[in-house]
Structure formats: C-alpha cells, structure tokens
CSV table of C-alpha atoms in Angstrom, one decimal:
chain,number,residue,atom,x,y,z
A,271,UNK,CA,7.7,14.4,-39.9
A,272,UNK,CA,11.2,15.7,-39.3
A,273,UNK,CA,11.5,19.5,-38.9
A,274,UNK,CA,14.6,21.2,-40.3
A,275,UNK,CA,15.4,24.8,-39.0
A,276,UNK,CA,18.2,27.0,-40.3
A,277,UNK,CA,20.3,28.9,-37.7
A,278,UNK,CA,22.5,31.5,-39.4
A,279,UNK,CA,25.2,31.9,-36.6
A,280,UNK,CA,28.9,32.8,-37.9
A,281,UNK,CA,31.2,30.5,-35.7
A,282,UNK,CA,34.4,32.7,-36.2
A,283,UNK,CA,33.3,35.5,-33.7
A,284,UNK,CA,32.5,32.8,-31.1
A,285,UNK,CA,35.8,31.0,-31.6
A,286,UNK,CA,37.8,34.5,-31.2
A,287,UNK,CA,35.8,35.6,-28.4
A,288,UNK,CA,37.9,34.1,-25.7
A,289,UNK,CA,41.3,34.0,-27.7
A,290,UNK,CA,41.1,37.9,-28.0
A,291,UNK,CA,40.4,38.2,-24.1
A,292,UNK,CA,43.2,35.9,-23.5
A,293,UNK,CA,45.5,38.0,-25.9
A,294,UNK,CA,44.5,41.3,-24.0
A,295,UNK,CA,45.0,39.5,-20.6
A,296,UNK,CA,48.4,38.6,-21.8
A,297,UNK,CA,49.4,42.2,-22.9
A,298,UNK,CA,49.8,41.0,-26.4
A,299,UNK,CA,49.8,43.5,-29.2
A,300,UNK,CA,50.0,41.3,-32.3
A,301,UNK,CA,48.0,38.3,-33.1
A,302,UNK,CA,49.6,35.3,-35.4
A,303,UNK,CA,47.7,32.7,-36.9
A,304,UNK,CA,47.6,30.2,-40.0
A,305,UNK,CA,45.4,29.3,-42.9
A,306,UNK,CA,45.0,28.4,-46.5
A,307,UNK,CA,44.7,30.8,-49.2
A,308,UNK,CA,40.9,30.9,-49.0
A,309,UNK,CA,40.7,30.7,-45.1
A,310,UNK,CA,37.7,32.3,-43.6
A,311,UNK,CA,39.6,32.2,-40.4
A,312,UNK,CA,42.2,34.4,-41.9
A,313,UNK,CA,39.6,36.7,-42.7
A,314,UNK,CA,37.9,36.8,-39.4
A,315,UNK,CA,41.4,37.2,-37.6
A,316,UNK,CA,42.3,40.1,-39.8
A,317,UNK,CA,38.8,41.8,-39.2
A,318,UNK,CA,38.8,41.2,-35.5
A,319,UNK,CA,42.5,42.4,-35.2
A,320,UNK,CA,41.5,45.8,-36.8
A,321,UNK,CA,38.3,46.1,-34.7
A,322,UNK,CA,40.1,45.3,-31.3
A,323,UNK,CA,43.4,47.2,-32.0
A,324,UNK,CA,45.7,44.1,-32.7
A,325,UNK,CA,48.2,44.1,-35.3
A,326,UNK,CA,47.8,40.7,-37.3
A,327,UNK,CA,50.0,38.2,-39.1
A,328,UNK,CA,48.8,35.5,-41.4
A,329,UNK,CA,51.0,32.6,-42.3
A,330,UNK,CA,49.5,31.1,-45.4
A,331,UNK,CA,50.2,27.6,-46.7
A,332,UNK,CA,51.8,27.4,-50.1
A,333,UNK,CA,53.2,30.0,-52.3
A,334,UNK,CA,52.1,33.4,-53.1
A,335,UNK,CA,50.0,33.9,-56.2
A,336,UNK,CA,49.1,37.3,-57.7
A,337,UNK,CA,46.9,38.9,-58.1
A,338,UNK,CA,45.8,37.9,-54.5
A,339,UNK,CA,42.3,36.1,-54.2
A,340,UNK,CA,39.3,38.0,-52.6
A,341,UNK,CA,40.2,36.6,-49.1
A,342,UNK,CA,43.6,37.5,-48.9
A,343,UNK,CA,43.1,40.8,-50.3
A,344,UNK,CA,40.4,41.4,-47.8
A,345,UNK,CA,43.0,40.4,-45.1
A,346,UNK,CA,45.5,42.9,-46.3
A,347,UNK,CA,42.8,45.6,-46.6
A,348,UNK,CA,42.1,45.0,-42.8
A,349,UNK,CA,45.9,45.6,-42.1
A,350,UNK,CA,46.9,42.0,-41.8
A,351,UNK,CA,50.8,41.2,-42.7
A,352,UNK,CA,50.9,38.0,-44.8
A,353,UNK,CA,53.8,35.6,-45.1
A,354,UNK,CA,53.9,32.3,-46.9
A,355,UNK,CA,55.2,28.9,-45.8
A,356,UNK,CA,56.0,25.9,-48.0
A,357,UNK,CA,53.6,22.9,-47.4
A,358,UNK,CA,56.3,20.7,-45.7
A,359,UNK,CA,57.1,23.4,-43.2
A,360,UNK,CA,53.4,24.1,-42.8
A,361,UNK,CA,52.7,20.6,-41.8
A,362,UNK,CA,55.2,21.1,-38.7
A,363,UNK,CA,53.8,24.5,-37.8
A,364,UNK,CA,52.9,23.4,-34.3
A,365,UNK,CA,56.5,22.4,-33.6
A,366,UNK,CA,58.7,24.3,-31.3
A,367,UNK,CA,61.3,24.6,-34.1
A,368,UNK,CA,58.8,26.4,-36.2
A,369,UNK,CA,57.4,28.5,-33.3
A,370,UNK,CA,61.0,29.8,-32.7
A,371,UNK,CA,61.5,30.6,-36.4
A,372,UNK,CA,58.3,32.7,-36.2
A,373,UNK,CA,59.3,34.6,-33.0
A,374,UNK,CA,62.8,35.2,-34.7
A,375,UNK,CA,61.1,36.6,-37.8
A,376,UNK,CA,58.2,38.6,-36.2
A,377,UNK,CA,59.1,39.2,-32.5
A,378,UNK,CA,56.5,38.5,-29.7
A,379,UNK,CA,52.9,37.6,-30.7
A,380,UNK,CA,49.8,35.8,-29.3
A,381,UNK,CA,49.3,32.6,-31.4
A,382,UNK,CA,45.8,31.5,-32.6
A,383,UNK,CA,45.8,28.0,-34.1
A,384,UNK,CA,44.6,27.3,-37.7
A,385,UNK,CA,40.9,27.3,-37.8
A,386,UNK,CA,40.9,29.2,-34.2
A,387,UNK,CA,40.2,25.8,-32.5
A,388,UNK,CA,41.6,25.5,-29.0
A,389,UNK,CA,40.0,25.5,-25.7
A,390,UNK,CA,39.0,29.2,-25.8
A,391,UNK,CA,37.3,28.5,-29.1
A,392,UNK,CA,35.5,25.6,-27.6
A,393,UNK,CA,34.1,27.6,-24.6
A,394,UNK,CA,32.8,30.3,-27.2
A,395,UNK,CA,31.0,27.9,-29.2
A,396,UNK,CA,29.6,26.2,-26.2
A,397,UNK,CA,27.5,29.1,-25.7
A,398,UNK,CA,25.4,28.8,-28.9
A,399,UNK,CA,23.0,25.9,-28.0
A,400,UNK,CA,21.8,28.1,-24.9
A,401,UNK,CA,21.0,31.0,-27.3
A,402,UNK,CA,18.5,29.0,-29.5
A,403,UNK,CA,15.1,29.7,-28.6
A,404,UNK,CA,13.3,27.0,-30.7
A,405,UNK,CA,13.2,23.5,-29.1
A,406,UNK,CA,15.3,21.0,-30.9
A,407,UNK,CA,16.6,17.5,-30.6
A,408,UNK,CA,19.4,17.4,-33.0
A,409,UNK,CA,21.9,20.1,-33.9
A,410,UNK,CA,24.2,19.8,-36.9
A,411,UNK,CA,27.2,22.0,-38.0
A,412,UNK,CA,30.1,21.7,-40.6
A,413,UNK,CA,33.4,20.4,-39.2
A,414,UNK,CA,36.7,21.7,-40.4
A,415,UNK,CA,39.0,21.8,-37.4
A,416,UNK,CA,36.6,20.4,-34.7
A,417,UNK,CA,36.2,23.5,-32.3
A,418,UNK,CA,32.7,24.3,-33.3
A,419,UNK,CA,31.3,20.7,-32.9
A,420,UNK,CA,33.2,20.3,-29.6
A,421,UNK,CA,31.8,23.4,-28.0
A,422,UNK,CA,28.2,22.9,-29.2
A,423,UNK,CA,28.1,19.2,-27.9
A,424,UNK,CA,29.4,20.5,-24.6
A,425,UNK,CA,26.7,23.3,-24.5
A,426,UNK,CA,23.7,20.9,-25.0
A,427,UNK,CA,21.0,19.8,-22.6
A,428,UNK,CA,19.9,16.5,-21.7
A,429,UNK,CA,18.5,14.3,-24.4
A,430,UNK,CA,19.9,16.7,-27.2
A,431,UNK,CA,22.6,15.5,-29.7
A,432,UNK,CA,25.0,17.1,-32.1
A,433,UNK,CA,26.2,15.9,-35.5
A,434,UNK,CA,29.2,17.3,-37.3
A,435,UNK,CA,29.6,16.8,-41.1
A,436,UNK,CA,33.3,16.5,-42.1
A,437,UNK,CA,34.3,18.9,-45.1
A,438,UNK,CA,37.7,17.0,-45.1
A,439,UNK,CA,38.4,13.4,-45.9
A,440,UNK,CA,40.5,11.1,-43.8
A,441,UNK,CA,38.2,10.4,-40.9
A,442,UNK,CA,40.5,11.9,-38.4
A,443,UNK,CA,38.1,14.7,-37.2
A,444,UNK,CA,36.4,12.6,-34.6
A,445,UNK,CA,39.9,12.4,-32.8
A,446,UNK,CA,40.4,16.2,-33.2
A,447,UNK,CA,36.9,16.8,-31.7
A,448,UNK,CA,37.5,14.5,-28.8
A,449,UNK,CA,40.8,15.9,-28.0
A,450,UNK,CA,39.5,19.5,-27.9
A,451,UNK,CA,37.0,18.4,-25.5
A,452,UNK,CA,39.6,16.7,-23.5
A,453,UNK,CA,41.7,19.6,-23.4
A,454,UNK,CA,38.8,22.0,-22.4
A,455,UNK,CA,36.8,19.9,-20.0
A,456,UNK,CA,38.8,17.0,-19.1
A,457,UNK,CA,36.5,14.5,-20.7
A,458,UNK,CA,34.8,13.5,-23.8
A,459,UNK,CA,31.1,13.7,-24.1
A,460,UNK,CA,29.0,10.9,-25.7
A,461,UNK,CA,26.3,13.4,-27.2
A,462,UNK,CA,28.0,13.8,-30.6
A,463,UNK,CA,29.5,12.2,-33.7
A,464,UNK,CA,31.1,13.0,-37.0
A,465,UNK,CA,29.6,12.1,-40.4
A,466,UNK,CA,32.5,11.3,-42.8
A,467,UNK,CA,30.3,10.2,-45.8
A,468,UNK,CA,29.7,13.8,-47.3
A,469,UNK,CA,32.9,15.4,-47.8
A,470,UNK,CA,32.6,15.1,-51.6
A,471,UNK,CA,36.5,14.1,-52.1
A,472,UNK,CA,38.0,16.5,-49.5
A,473,UNK,CA,38.5,20.0,-48.6
A,474,UNK,CA,37.3,22.7,-51.3
A,475,UNK,CA,36.1,20.0,-53.5
A,476,UNK,CA,32.9,20.9,-55.1
A,477,UNK,CA,31.6,18.5,-57.7
A,478,UNK,CA,28.6,19.4,-60.1
A,479,UNK,CA,26.3,17.2,-57.9
A,480,UNK,CA,27.1,19.3,-54.8
A,481,UNK,CA,27.2,22.7,-56.7
A,482,UNK,CA,23.8,22.0,-58.2
A,483,UNK,CA,22.3,21.0,-54.9
A,484,UNK,CA,23.8,24.1,-53.2
A,485,UNK,CA,22.3,26.4,-55.8
A,486,UNK,CA,18.7,24.7,-55.7
A,487,UNK,CA,18.9,25.0,-51.9
A,488,UNK,CA,19.9,28.5,-51.8
A,489,UNK,CA,17.3,29.4,-54.4
A,490,UNK,CA,14.5,27.7,-52.4
A,491,UNK,CA,15.6,29.3,-49.2
A,492,UNK,CA,16.8,32.7,-50.1
A,493,UNK,CA,20.5,32.7,-49.4
A,494,UNK,CA,24.0,31.9,-51.0
A,495,UNK,CA,25.1,28.4,-49.8
A,496,UNK,CA,28.7,28.2,-48.8
A,497,UNK,CA,30.1,25.2,-50.9
A,498,UNK,CA,33.3,24.6,-48.8
A,499,UNK,CA,31.5,23.7,-45.5
A,500,UNK,CA,28.0,24.4,-45.4
A,501,UNK,CA,26.6,22.8,-48.6
A,502,UNK,CA,28.2,19.4,-47.6
A,503,UNK,CA,26.3,19.6,-44.1
A,504,UNK,CA,23.0,20.5,-45.8
A,505,UNK,CA,23.5,17.8,-48.4
A,506,UNK,CA,24.2,15.3,-45.8
A,507,UNK,CA,21.1,16.2,-43.5
A,508,UNK,CA,18.8,16.0,-46.6
A,509,UNK,CA,20.1,12.6,-47.6
A,510,UNK,CA,19.9,11.3,-43.9
A,511,UNK,CA,16.2,12.6,-43.6
A,512,UNK,CA,15.5,10.9,-47.0
A,513,UNK,CA,17.0,7.7,-45.8
A,514,UNK,CA,15.0,7.8,-42.4
A,515,UNK,CA,18.1,8.1,-40.3
A,516,UNK,CA,16.5,10.6,-38.0
A,517,UNK,CA,13.9,9.6,-35.4
A,518,UNK,CA,10.4,10.4,-36.5
A,519,UNK,CA,9.3,13.9,-35.5
A,520,UNK,CA,12.8,14.7,-34.9
A,521,UNK,CA,13.5,18.6,-34.6
A,522,UNK,CA,16.7,19.4,-36.4
A,523,UNK,CA,18.8,22.6,-36.2
A,524,UNK,CA,21.3,23.4,-39.1
A,525,UNK,CA,23.9,25.9,-38.0
A,526,UNK,CA,24.9,27.8,-41.2
A,527,UNK,CA,28.4,29.0,-39.9
A,528,UNK,CA,29.5,30.9,-43.1
A,529,UNK,CA,28.1,32.3,-46.5
C-alpha cells in the first residue's frame, strides 16, 4: 500500500537563507527582485527584508491596478517599494540593458531573481531532505521556477527520488531545473523528473475540477490548500497513485510549500 505523508515546509525562507547571507557579505543595503502581482516570492522578500534590515524593491510584471491586491498590499506594509514593468520589458529583465536601467533608477542593490531561484537558493533547499525524520522513497514538490526541486534532488540519499509537479505549461521546467543544478554543482543529477501533465492550463489557472479537489482535500486533512502550486501537485500525486505509477509500498513525502 502506498503511503503519503504531507510535509509543511515553506520553501521561500530556504531560498532566501543564503541569498541574504550573500547580500550581507556584499555590504548591500537594498534587495531588488521580480514577480507577478500575486507572487509569494515578493511577499517573502518584503518580509525578510524588513526582518533583516534591508530596504526592498519589487519589480512587478504588468500595470498597476488599484486598489492593490492582498499580496502587494502586504509587501508595501512591510516597507517594500513597488515599481511596475511592462510585459515586453519584463521578458528581458535578465538582460544587461534592463539591469543598467534599474541601477540608474534605484542605485546599487543586491539582485535576487524571480522566484528566488539561483545557486544560493538551491543550496538552501538541498538541506530539506536531511531534516525529514520519516523514512521515504519519493519526495514531491510543486515547481514554479525550479530552485526547490533542484535543491531537494541534490539533498537526497541513495535510492530516493524527487518528482516536481509543474505549475506552468510549456514543458520548459526540466531544462530550468537542470541548469540550476549545473550552475550549483557542476552536474545534473539523475534522481528527479518533472511531471508536466497537471498544470491545468498554466500558471494561476484553477478550473472547477481543481478547485473542487483542493476543497475536498483541505477539508479531509484540515488545512487550506493553495490552488496555484500545491493543489496541482496533490492532484497529480493522487492521480498517479490511483494509476499505479508508484511502486507497491512506496513511501511518498509531499512538500506543502505554501498555503
């Protein structure tokens, strides 16, 4: 019989742990990062910046909409300065030209990438498997930018495997995870893969079927299931168990990263 255990573990503090250490080592006083209007990463950087004494700037994809949603209102409440970037420019946010524009506008800053995923974040997430007391064979997590899965897979023991459940369509996340491992460790591990069949149409798409599943699962297990990332992972795991895609007796950990 397959055994599923939920592990409630926010990935944002892990992603920021070594990024904040690097910012302090660099003598930075300001953090700048990117995200959408409902980004949990924007919230996390705003809160961490306030707690750790950094000024924070959030570059938000798209136009400003008032009144602000709860996520952006929270970020401002934590002292974050918000600026908005049109979608075409945002797609080039990693270019030298956009970096120079931001430096002219805001002065010096320590850059944390969208979603927080970089080698520092990967190293933080790699610490998670070693902290899990329960024995397990497979560990699952949602995937948005790839850093959490890249790190978790790097921290696994022999015979263990990681599965990431894509929250975005396009099938590009396998390449993103591989590149993050390559940048961090100089190699790509073979103990993970990304499931691309449970994104339900793409980022922030929550059709009635997924919403109903999340409501039932949350009621059964006693917590509010995040629809953007976590619900897609839990739906995928449930479907894969029903289809017999896990080995008999497999012990599965599902990392609930938000909600």
